[in-house]
Amino acid sequence: MTDDKFINIKYRSQVEWTERVKFKSYKLGIAYIFVMLIMLIFINPAYATSHTFQDFLFDACRNAQPGSDFDIRCNVDSNQGDLSGDSEDSLNPTQSLSNLSSALAETRARIKSLQIKMKQQREKNKASMSASEDQQSAMETFQMEGFSVLLNGENGKLTHQLTPLERGYDTDTVKIQGGVDFRLTDDWIIGAIVSIENYKTLFDADGAGRNFLPGNSEGSSDGDSVAVNILTTKNIDQSFYLDALLSYSWIDYSFSRVGLFQESSRTTPTIEVNTTANTSGKQLALALGAGWDHSSGAHNYQVFSRVSFQYSQIDGYAEKGGAGFAMRINDKSANETVLTLGLKYAYTINNSFGVLVPQLFVEYENLLKSDVQTTTSSFVSDNNQTQFSVQGDKIDRKYGRMGASMVSVLPNGWTFFLSASKVFAKDLIEQSRFNAGLRKEF
């Protein structure tokens, strides 16, 4: 073999070896990326660790009350409060962000529920306005004049997804409403309704990590509310109407927060952090509405609009328990202005036992003014009361609602109604409601 042939073979061998190395490296790179994607998706669904909370904890630990449980967690069980990433997320008090959001959502739902009741009375206004004197005797069978009493029940469900800024949670709502209304004239009604409401929020569990095994939930929130509502509706003519309502409510809250303390090395056993607290709040709402409807035979078409102004406040409170991590949450309040535009279709069915009116509706809502939720807190056992602020997600300002209802008008002044609705086009929230009730006119 000549030297030139030997050199050529050697060169080809080196090139082939280099290509094989490159190919293997390429395959290893692809495998590495694939493994990292699997880890991100399946191993721990929790979001990135809360470095801002860790920095806040370092500051607070430097001023811990000597001998307190907080001091022991900071300077005995850990290195000046240095936590694992899982524990940073677990102890970050973002549960408090949901309280005002839920209160505002329930106030909006209360306004919508009252709007449905005013709609029912407007239909009777129109019937009364259009009736001749000869028809009045027939209408008395349906008790179209005087005052009426009503009883109503409602159930709601709200689900908030987990995000980097807020915890996931589910809120269940139960409401019972009772009230009276009085017909001042054929086209004008005023009324008052009292609502007794309960809200239960359960926060999703933490994600598991290395030597980090959380429980089934990160805590809960329970609210019991009493609301007084004054409403009025007036038909300007057969097609155009105006309405208004004022609502004020008091609410008592019970909170629990659940987390795990784990120092940064993850070598010592975790410590459960369970806190409880009680406080109160209030909500005020004013809504003004107008609409136009047109009937053609059994068909009815309605266009409506509404502007509502809402204010919600929760008093500050101090947690108890918590193995040293009890926190003091400052007062907080929020204002909201909501524009609603909607369409409704109804079809009247006459039969031997009364009148059935199935309805379909769709609404567009625009939060003209609504601030991102924030809360400020400090550790109870921090002598300097170092402040820590958490901020919620960007608000979905434009979204929709659709639903269906059925009204049954029976002889002797009885009316039954059912309705169901669902929110759509919200990125983080799913919300639905079911409403049922009855009315008796005298």
Protein backbone atom coordinates (compact mmCIF):
# COMPACT_ATOMS: atom_id res chain seq x y z
CA MET A 1 0.00 0.00 0.00
CA THR A 2 1.38 3.37 -1.00
CA ASP A 3 1.74 6.22 1.47
CA ASP A 4 -0.89 8.27 -0.43
CA LYS A 5 -3.45 5.46 -0.14
CA PHE A 6 -2.64 4.99 3.53
CA ILE A 7 -3.06 8.70 4.22
CA ASN A 8 -6.36 8.76 2.31
CA ILE A 9 -7.77 5.79 4.25
CA LYS A 10 -6.63 7.30 7.53
CA TYR A 11 -8.25 10.63 6.60
CA ARG A 12 -11.55 8.94 5.71
CA SER A 13 -11.48 7.03 9.01
CA GLN A 14 -10.97 10.25 10.94
CA VAL A 15 -13.82 11.95 9.07
CA GLU A 16 -16.14 8.98 9.67
CA TRP A 17 -15.19 8.93 13.36
CA THR A 18 -15.83 12.68 13.61
CA GLU A 19 -19.23 12.30 11.92
CA ARG A 20 -20.17 9.44 14.25
CA VAL A 21 -19.22 11.58 17.27
CA LYS A 22 -21.27 14.47 15.93
CA PHE A 23 -24.25 12.17 15.31
CA LYS A 24 -24.03 10.69 18.81
CA SER A 25 -23.76 14.17 20.30
CA TYR A 26 -26.79 15.22 18.29
CA LYS A 27 -28.78 12.24 19.57
CA LEU A 28 -27.67 12.94 23.15
CA GLY A 29 -28.76 16.57 22.77
CA ILE A 30 -32.18 15.54 21.50
CA ALA A 31 -32.54 13.03 24.35
CA TYR A 32 -31.55 15.67 26.92
CA ILE A 33 -34.14 18.13 25.62
CA PHE A 34 -36.79 15.39 25.62
CA VAL A 35 -36.00 14.40 29.22
CA MET A 36 -36.13 18.03 30.38
CA LEU A 37 -39.53 18.50 28.73
CA ILE A 38 -40.85 15.38 30.45
CA MET A 39 -39.57 16.67 33.80
CA LEU A 40 -41.21 20.07 33.28
CA ILE A 41 -44.54 18.56 32.32
CA PHE A 42 -44.92 15.58 34.62
CA ILE A 43 -42.61 15.61 37.61
CA ASN A 44 -43.85 18.69 39.46
CA PRO A 45 -46.74 20.81 38.18
CA ALA A 46 -46.00 23.62 40.64
CA TYR A 47 -44.69 26.86 39.24
CA ALA A 48 -41.33 28.49 39.90
CA THR A 49 -40.23 29.06 43.47
CA SER A 50 -41.15 32.30 45.23
CA HIS A 51 -37.81 34.08 45.49
CA THR A 52 -39.47 37.31 46.60
CA PHE A 53 -41.02 35.52 49.57
CA GLN A 54 -37.63 33.99 50.44
CA ASP A 55 -36.00 37.45 50.46
CA PHE A 56 -38.82 38.76 52.64
CA LEU A 57 -38.37 35.84 55.05
CA PHE A 58 -34.61 36.53 55.35
CA ASP A 59 -35.40 40.11 56.38
CA ALA A 60 -38.11 39.08 58.83
CA CYS A 61 -35.94 36.36 60.43
CA ARG A 62 -33.32 38.95 61.36
CA ASN A 63 -35.94 40.61 63.56
CA ALA A 64 -37.69 37.53 64.96
CA GLN A 65 -38.90 37.78 68.55
CA PRO A 66 -36.26 35.90 70.63
CA GLY A 67 -37.47 32.50 71.79
CA SER A 68 -40.62 32.53 69.63
CA ASP A 69 -41.57 29.65 67.36
CA PHE A 70 -40.74 31.93 64.46
CA ASP A 71 -37.23 32.46 65.88
CA ILE A 72 -36.77 28.69 66.23
CA ARG A 73 -37.84 28.07 62.62
CA CYS A 74 -35.50 30.82 61.40
CA ASN A 75 -32.36 30.20 63.46
CA VAL A 76 -32.52 26.64 64.79
CA ASP A 77 -34.42 24.57 62.22
CA SER A 78 -32.92 26.47 59.26
CA ASN A 79 -30.10 28.81 58.33
CA GLN A 80 -31.73 32.23 58.91
CA GLY A 81 -34.95 31.04 57.27
CA ASP A 82 -33.42 29.51 54.15
CA LEU A 83 -36.21 27.34 52.65
CA SER A 84 -36.47 24.75 49.92
CA GLY A 85 -38.11 25.96 46.73
CA ASP A 86 -41.25 23.89 47.43
CA SER A 87 -41.56 25.40 50.89
CA GLU A 88 -41.20 28.94 49.52
CA ASP A 89 -44.27 28.35 47.36
CA SER A 90 -46.15 26.56 50.11
CA LEU A 91 -45.74 29.34 52.71
CA ASN A 92 -46.31 32.27 50.35
CA PRO A 93 -49.67 33.70 51.60
CA THR A 94 -51.34 34.13 48.19
CA GLN A 95 -54.57 32.56 49.52
CA SER A 96 -55.57 36.06 50.65
CA LEU A 97 -55.82 37.23 47.02
CA SER A 98 -59.00 35.26 46.38
CA ASN A 99 -61.09 36.86 49.15
CA LEU A 100 -61.89 40.18 47.47
CA SER A 101 -62.14 38.57 44.04
CA SER A 102 -64.78 36.16 45.32
CA ALA A 103 -66.68 38.94 47.11
CA LEU A 104 -66.84 41.07 43.95
CA ALA A 105 -67.89 38.06 41.86
CA GLU A 106 -70.71 37.26 44.28
CA THR A 107 -71.88 40.88 44.28
CA ARG A 108 -72.05 40.79 40.47
CA ALA A 109 -74.04 37.55 40.69
CA ARG A 110 -76.44 39.11 43.23
CA ILE A 111 -77.11 42.00 40.86
CA LYS A 112 -77.86 39.61 37.99
CA SER A 113 -80.21 37.57 40.18
CA LEU A 114 -82.14 40.69 41.14
CA GLN A 115 -82.29 41.78 37.49
CA ILE A 116 -84.07 38.52 36.66
CA LYS A 117 -86.72 39.27 39.29
CA MET A 118 -87.28 42.78 37.93
CA LYS A 119 -87.65 41.29 34.45
CA GLN A 120 -90.47 39.05 35.68
CA GLN A 121 -92.31 42.00 37.19
CA ARG A 122 -91.88 44.13 34.06
CA GLU A 123 -93.67 41.46 32.04
CA LYS A 124 -96.63 41.79 34.38
CA ASN A 125 -96.43 45.58 34.16
CA LYS A 126 -96.82 45.31 30.39
CA ALA A 127 -99.79 42.99 30.76
CA SER A 128 -101.42 45.35 33.22
CA MET A 129 -100.73 48.42 31.06
CA SER A 130 -102.22 46.84 27.94
CA ALA A 131 -105.33 45.42 29.57
CA SER A 132 -108.70 47.12 29.08
CA GLU A 133 -111.22 47.53 31.88
CA ASP A 134 -113.17 44.54 30.53
CA GLN A 135 -110.04 42.38 30.83
CA GLN A 136 -109.27 43.34 34.42
CA SER A 137 -111.64 40.73 35.85
CA ALA A 138 -109.87 37.99 33.91
CA MET A 139 -106.47 39.28 35.00
CA GLU A 140 -107.48 39.11 38.64
CA THR A 141 -107.31 35.34 38.29
CA PHE A 142 -103.56 35.80 37.91
CA GLN A 143 -103.42 38.40 40.72
CA MET A 144 -101.81 41.16 38.66
CA GLU A 145 -102.21 43.92 41.26
CA GLY A 146 -101.12 44.63 44.85
CA PHE A 147 -98.02 43.15 46.47
CA SER A 148 -96.23 39.84 46.17
CA VAL A 149 -93.76 37.74 48.15
CA LEU A 150 -90.98 35.62 46.72
CA LEU A 151 -88.59 32.89 47.77
CA ASN A 152 -85.53 32.03 45.73
CA GLY A 153 -82.56 29.65 45.94
CA GLU A 154 -79.28 29.77 44.03
CA ASN A 155 -76.19 27.61 43.69
CA GLY A 156 -72.96 28.71 42.04
CA LYS A 157 -69.61 27.19 41.16
CA LEU A 158 -66.36 29.06 40.41
CA THR A 159 -63.04 27.42 39.51
CA HIS A 160 -59.78 29.39 39.33
CA GLN A 161 -56.77 27.78 37.64
CA LEU A 162 -53.30 27.61 39.17
CA THR A 163 -50.95 30.31 37.83
CA PRO A 164 -47.46 31.58 38.72
CA LEU A 165 -49.08 34.34 40.83
CA GLU A 166 -52.22 32.76 42.29
CA ARG A 167 -53.26 29.42 43.71
CA GLY A 168 -55.90 27.25 42.15
CA TYR A 169 -59.18 27.01 44.03
CA ASP A 170 -62.87 26.11 43.83
CA THR A 171 -65.66 28.24 45.31
CA ASP A 172 -69.17 26.90 45.97
CA THR A 173 -71.98 29.36 46.70
CA VAL A 174 -75.43 28.83 48.21
CA LYS A 175 -77.98 31.66 48.46
CA ILE A 176 -81.50 31.92 49.82
CA GLN A 177 -83.48 35.06 49.06
CA GLY A 178 -86.84 36.23 50.38
CA GLY A 179 -88.62 39.48 49.76
CA VAL A 180 -91.68 41.53 48.93
CA ASP A 181 -92.54 43.98 46.18
CA PHE A 182 -95.40 46.41 45.72
CA ARG A 183 -97.01 47.76 42.59
CA LEU A 184 -97.27 51.55 42.96
CA THR A 185 -98.95 51.97 39.57
CA ASP A 186 -99.61 49.77 36.56
CA ASP A 187 -96.09 50.52 35.26
CA TRP A 188 -94.00 51.02 38.43
CA ILE A 189 -92.90 48.50 41.07
CA ILE A 190 -90.65 48.81 44.13
CA GLY A 191 -89.35 45.95 46.28
CA ALA A 192 -87.00 44.77 48.98
CA ILE A 193 -85.20 41.43 49.17
CA VAL A 194 -83.03 39.93 51.92
CA SER A 195 -80.32 37.44 50.92
CA ILE A 196 -78.61 34.91 53.17
CA GLU A 197 -75.49 33.61 51.47
CA ASN A 198 -72.62 31.21 52.12
CA TYR A 199 -69.34 30.95 50.18
CA LYS A 200 -66.91 28.06 50.60
CA THR A 201 -63.50 28.17 48.91
CA LEU A 202 -61.09 25.23 48.91
CA PHE A 203 -57.55 25.77 47.65
CA ASP A 204 -55.78 23.15 45.56
CA ALA A 205 -52.99 21.06 47.08
CA ASP A 206 -49.29 21.86 46.76
CA GLY A 207 -47.28 19.82 44.29
CA ALA A 208 -45.07 17.08 45.76
CA GLY A 209 -41.27 17.46 45.71
CA ARG A 210 -38.12 15.82 47.06
CA ASN A 211 -38.88 14.84 50.67
CA PHE A 212 -41.86 17.21 50.39
CA LEU A 213 -45.27 15.56 50.69
CA PRO A 214 -48.12 18.09 51.18
CA GLY A 215 -51.71 17.32 52.12
CA ASN A 216 -54.89 17.53 50.06
CA SER A 217 -55.37 21.30 50.27
CA GLU A 218 -53.55 24.57 50.96
CA GLY A 219 -56.40 25.87 53.10
CA SER A 220 -59.92 27.21 52.84
CA SER A 221 -62.11 30.27 53.16
CA ASP A 222 -65.68 30.36 54.49
CA GLY A 223 -67.96 33.38 54.30
CA ASP A 224 -71.47 33.92 55.73
CA SER A 225 -73.26 36.97 54.39
CA VAL A 226 -76.52 38.87 54.88
CA ALA A 227 -77.52 41.33 52.15
CA VAL A 228 -80.34 43.88 51.99
CA ASN A 229 -81.45 44.82 48.47
CA ILE A 230 -83.82 47.58 47.36
CA LEU A 231 -84.99 47.57 43.76
CA THR A 232 -87.37 49.38 41.46
CA THR A 233 -88.42 48.99 37.84
CA LYS A 234 -90.61 51.20 35.66
CA ASN A 235 -92.03 50.66 32.19
CA ILE A 236 -91.84 53.97 30.31
CA ASP A 237 -94.07 52.53 27.58
CA GLN A 238 -94.78 49.13 26.06
CA SER A 239 -91.22 48.82 24.76
CA PHE A 240 -88.83 50.86 26.94
CA TYR A 241 -88.02 50.45 30.63
CA LEU A 242 -85.66 51.66 33.37
CA ASP A 243 -84.60 49.90 36.56
CA ALA A 244 -82.29 50.49 39.52
CA LEU A 245 -81.14 48.61 42.59
CA LEU A 246 -79.09 49.22 45.71
CA SER A 247 -77.44 46.38 47.64
CA TYR A 248 -75.55 46.37 50.93
CA SER A 249 -74.15 43.26 52.61
CA TRP A 250 -72.22 42.24 55.72
CA ILE A 251 -70.01 39.16 55.68
CA ASP A 252 -68.15 37.17 58.35
CA TYR A 253 -65.08 35.26 57.19
CA SER A 254 -63.22 32.23 58.54
CA PHE A 255 -59.85 31.49 56.96
CA SER A 256 -57.38 28.63 57.20
CA ARG A 257 -53.96 28.46 55.56
CA VAL A 258 -52.01 25.20 55.20
CA GLY A 259 -48.37 24.84 54.23
CA LEU A 260 -45.13 22.98 54.93
CA PHE A 261 -41.89 24.30 56.39
CA GLN A 262 -38.82 22.65 54.86
CA GLU A 263 -35.27 23.98 55.20
CA SER A 264 -33.15 24.31 52.08
CA SER A 265 -31.12 21.07 52.40
CA ARG A 266 -34.32 18.95 52.57
CA THR A 267 -32.63 16.60 55.04
CA THR A 268 -34.76 17.24 58.15
CA PRO A 269 -38.45 16.38 58.54
CA THR A 270 -40.98 18.93 57.28
CA ILE A 271 -43.14 20.83 59.77
CA GLU A 272 -46.85 21.42 59.15
CA VAL A 273 -47.99 25.05 59.12
CA ASN A 274 -51.71 25.43 59.91
CA THR A 275 -53.15 28.86 60.64
CA THR A 276 -56.71 30.08 61.32
CA ALA A 277 -58.26 33.54 61.37
CA ASN A 278 -61.60 35.34 61.52
CA THR A 279 -62.61 38.75 60.24
CA SER A 280 -65.49 40.62 58.63
CA GLY A 281 -66.19 42.70 55.55
CA LYS A 282 -68.86 44.60 53.67
CA GLN A 283 -70.00 45.18 50.10
CA LEU A 284 -71.96 48.01 48.50
CA ALA A 285 -73.42 47.93 45.00
CA LEU A 286 -75.50 50.27 42.85
CA ALA A 287 -76.84 49.28 39.43
CA LEU A 288 -78.73 51.27 36.79
CA GLY A 289 -80.31 49.55 33.81
CA ALA A 290 -82.31 50.32 30.70
CA GLY A 291 -83.75 48.20 27.94
CA TRP A 292 -86.01 47.90 24.96
CA ASP A 293 -88.11 44.94 23.94
CA HIS A 294 -90.42 44.08 21.08
CA SER A 295 -93.09 41.41 20.82
CA SER A 296 -94.37 39.79 17.67
CA GLY A 297 -97.02 37.23 18.39
CA ALA A 298 -95.58 34.73 20.86
CA HIS A 299 -92.02 35.92 20.24
CA ASN A 300 -90.29 38.56 22.35
CA TYR A 301 -86.91 40.17 21.67
CA GLN A 302 -85.09 42.28 24.21
CA VAL A 303 -81.97 44.45 24.15
CA PHE A 304 -80.71 45.61 27.53
CA SER A 305 -77.81 47.41 29.17
CA ARG A 306 -76.65 47.93 32.74
CA VAL A 307 -73.91 49.79 34.58
CA SER A 308 -73.03 48.64 38.10
CA PHE A 309 -70.72 50.16 40.68
CA GLN A 310 -69.35 47.87 43.40
CA TYR A 311 -67.23 48.40 46.50
CA SER A 312 -65.87 45.62 48.69
CA GLN A 313 -63.82 45.78 51.89
CA ILE A 314 -62.26 43.18 54.19
CA ASP A 315 -60.98 44.15 57.64
CA GLY A 316 -57.42 43.26 58.59
CA TYR A 317 -56.78 40.21 60.74
CA ALA A 318 -54.06 38.26 62.51
CA GLU A 319 -53.68 34.51 62.09
CA LYS A 320 -53.29 32.07 64.98
CA GLY A 321 -51.13 28.94 65.11
CA GLY A 322 -48.85 28.21 62.21
CA ALA A 323 -45.73 26.91 64.04
CA GLY A 324 -44.32 30.45 64.04
CA PHE A 325 -45.50 31.44 60.54
CA ALA A 326 -48.76 33.18 61.53
CA MET A 327 -49.20 36.40 59.58
CA ARG A 328 -50.97 39.71 60.01
CA ILE A 329 -52.99 40.64 56.89
CA ASN A 330 -53.73 44.34 56.37
CA ASP A 331 -57.12 45.86 55.51
CA LYS A 332 -57.94 45.81 51.84
CA SER A 333 -60.65 47.20 49.60
CA ALA A 334 -61.53 47.30 45.91
CA ASN A 335 -63.79 49.23 43.55
CA GLU A 336 -65.28 47.93 40.34
CA THR A 337 -67.38 49.37 37.51
CA VAL A 338 -69.04 46.91 35.13
CA LEU A 339 -70.83 47.56 31.84
CA THR A 340 -73.24 44.86 30.66
CA LEU A 341 -74.86 44.64 27.23
CA GLY A 342 -77.22 41.82 26.40
CA LEU A 343 -79.78 40.18 24.15
CA LYS A 344 -82.69 38.00 25.24
CA TYR A 345 -85.22 35.95 23.33
CA ALA A 346 -88.46 34.62 24.88
CA TYR A 347 -91.32 32.53 23.53
CA THR A 348 -94.75 32.46 25.18
CA ILE A 349 -96.64 29.18 25.32
CA ASN A 350 -100.27 29.30 26.47
CA ASN A 351 -101.86 26.13 27.78
CA SER A 352 -104.67 24.98 30.05
CA PHE A 353 -102.78 25.30 33.34
CA GLY A 354 -101.06 28.65 32.73
CA VAL A 355 -98.34 30.27 30.66
CA LEU A 356 -94.83 28.95 30.00
CA VAL A 357 -92.10 31.35 28.86
CA PRO A 358 -88.76 29.73 27.88
CA GLN A 359 -85.95 32.26 27.42
CA LEU A 360 -82.41 32.36 26.03
CA PHE A 361 -79.94 35.16 26.70
CA VAL A 362 -76.36 36.20 26.04
CA GLU A 363 -74.43 39.01 27.73
CA TYR A 364 -71.20 40.88 27.10
CA GLU A 365 -69.44 42.30 30.16
CA ASN A 366 -66.68 44.89 30.27
CA LEU A 367 -64.91 45.71 33.54
CA LEU A 368 -64.46 49.42 32.93
CA LYS A 369 -62.66 49.78 36.26
CA SER A 370 -61.22 46.85 38.16
CA ASP A 371 -57.78 46.75 39.77
CA VAL A 372 -55.43 43.77 40.04
CA GLN A 373 -55.81 42.24 43.50
CA THR A 374 -52.99 42.89 45.99
CA THR A 375 -52.56 42.12 49.68
CA THR A 376 -49.95 43.24 52.20
CA SER A 377 -48.93 41.18 55.21
CA SER A 378 -46.24 40.66 57.87
CA PHE A 379 -45.26 37.94 60.32
CA VAL A 380 -46.90 38.27 63.74
CA SER A 381 -43.56 37.47 65.45
CA ASP A 382 -41.48 39.92 63.42
CA ASN A 383 -40.52 42.81 65.73
CA ASN A 384 -40.08 45.18 62.77
CA GLN A 385 -43.32 44.09 61.05
CA THR A 386 -41.53 43.81 57.71
CA GLN A 387 -44.18 44.22 54.97
CA PHE A 388 -44.67 41.76 52.12
CA SER A 389 -46.99 42.38 49.16
CA VAL A 390 -48.42 39.80 46.78
CA GLN A 391 -50.13 40.68 43.52
CA GLY A 392 -52.66 38.67 41.58
CA ASP A 393 -53.06 37.93 37.89
CA LYS A 394 -54.08 40.35 35.20
CA ILE A 395 -57.86 40.64 35.11
CA ASP A 396 -60.01 39.42 32.22
CA ARG A 397 -61.82 42.68 31.52
CA LYS A 398 -63.98 41.48 28.62
CA TYR A 399 -65.93 38.25 28.69
CA GLY A 400 -69.40 36.82 28.11
CA ARG A 401 -72.23 35.00 29.81
CA MET A 402 -74.96 32.86 28.31
CA GLY A 403 -77.88 31.00 29.74
CA ALA A 404 -81.46 29.82 29.60
CA SER A 405 -84.47 30.19 31.87
CA MET A 406 -88.07 29.11 32.19
CA VAL A 407 -90.91 31.11 33.77
CA SER A 408 -94.25 29.50 34.51
CA VAL A 409 -97.18 31.83 35.33
CA LEU A 410 -100.05 29.95 36.98
CA PRO A 411 -103.54 30.94 38.16
CA ASN A 412 -104.13 32.56 41.54
CA GLY A 413 -100.91 34.58 41.47
CA TRP A 414 -98.30 31.81 41.48
CA THR A 415 -95.11 32.08 39.39
CA PHE A 416 -92.28 29.53 39.21
CA PHE A 417 -88.93 30.16 37.55
CA LEU A 418 -85.70 28.32 36.75
CA SER A 419 -82.49 29.65 35.21
CA ALA A 420 -78.96 28.47 34.46
CA SER A 421 -75.98 30.46 33.17
CA LYS A 422 -72.30 30.02 32.38
CA VAL A 423 -69.41 32.47 31.88
CA PHE A 424 -67.28 32.11 28.74
CA ALA A 425 -64.12 33.74 27.29
CA LYS A 426 -62.34 33.99 30.65
CA ASP A 427 -58.78 32.63 30.56
CA LEU A 428 -58.42 31.54 34.20
CA ILE A 429 -61.95 31.23 35.56
CA GLU A 430 -64.89 28.91 34.93
CA GLN A 431 -68.17 29.98 36.51
CA SER A 432 -71.72 28.65 36.38
CA ARG A 433 -74.96 29.28 38.30
CA PHE A 434 -78.36 27.67 38.81
CA ASN A 435 -81.35 29.59 40.15
CA ALA A 436 -84.85 28.47 41.13
CA GLY A 437 -87.71 30.13 42.95
CA LEU A 438 -91.36 30.99 43.28
CA ARG A 439 -93.50 34.09 43.70
CA LYS A 440 -97.01 34.58 45.13
CA GLU A 441 -99.03 37.69 44.39
CA PHE A 442 -101.86 38.92 46.61
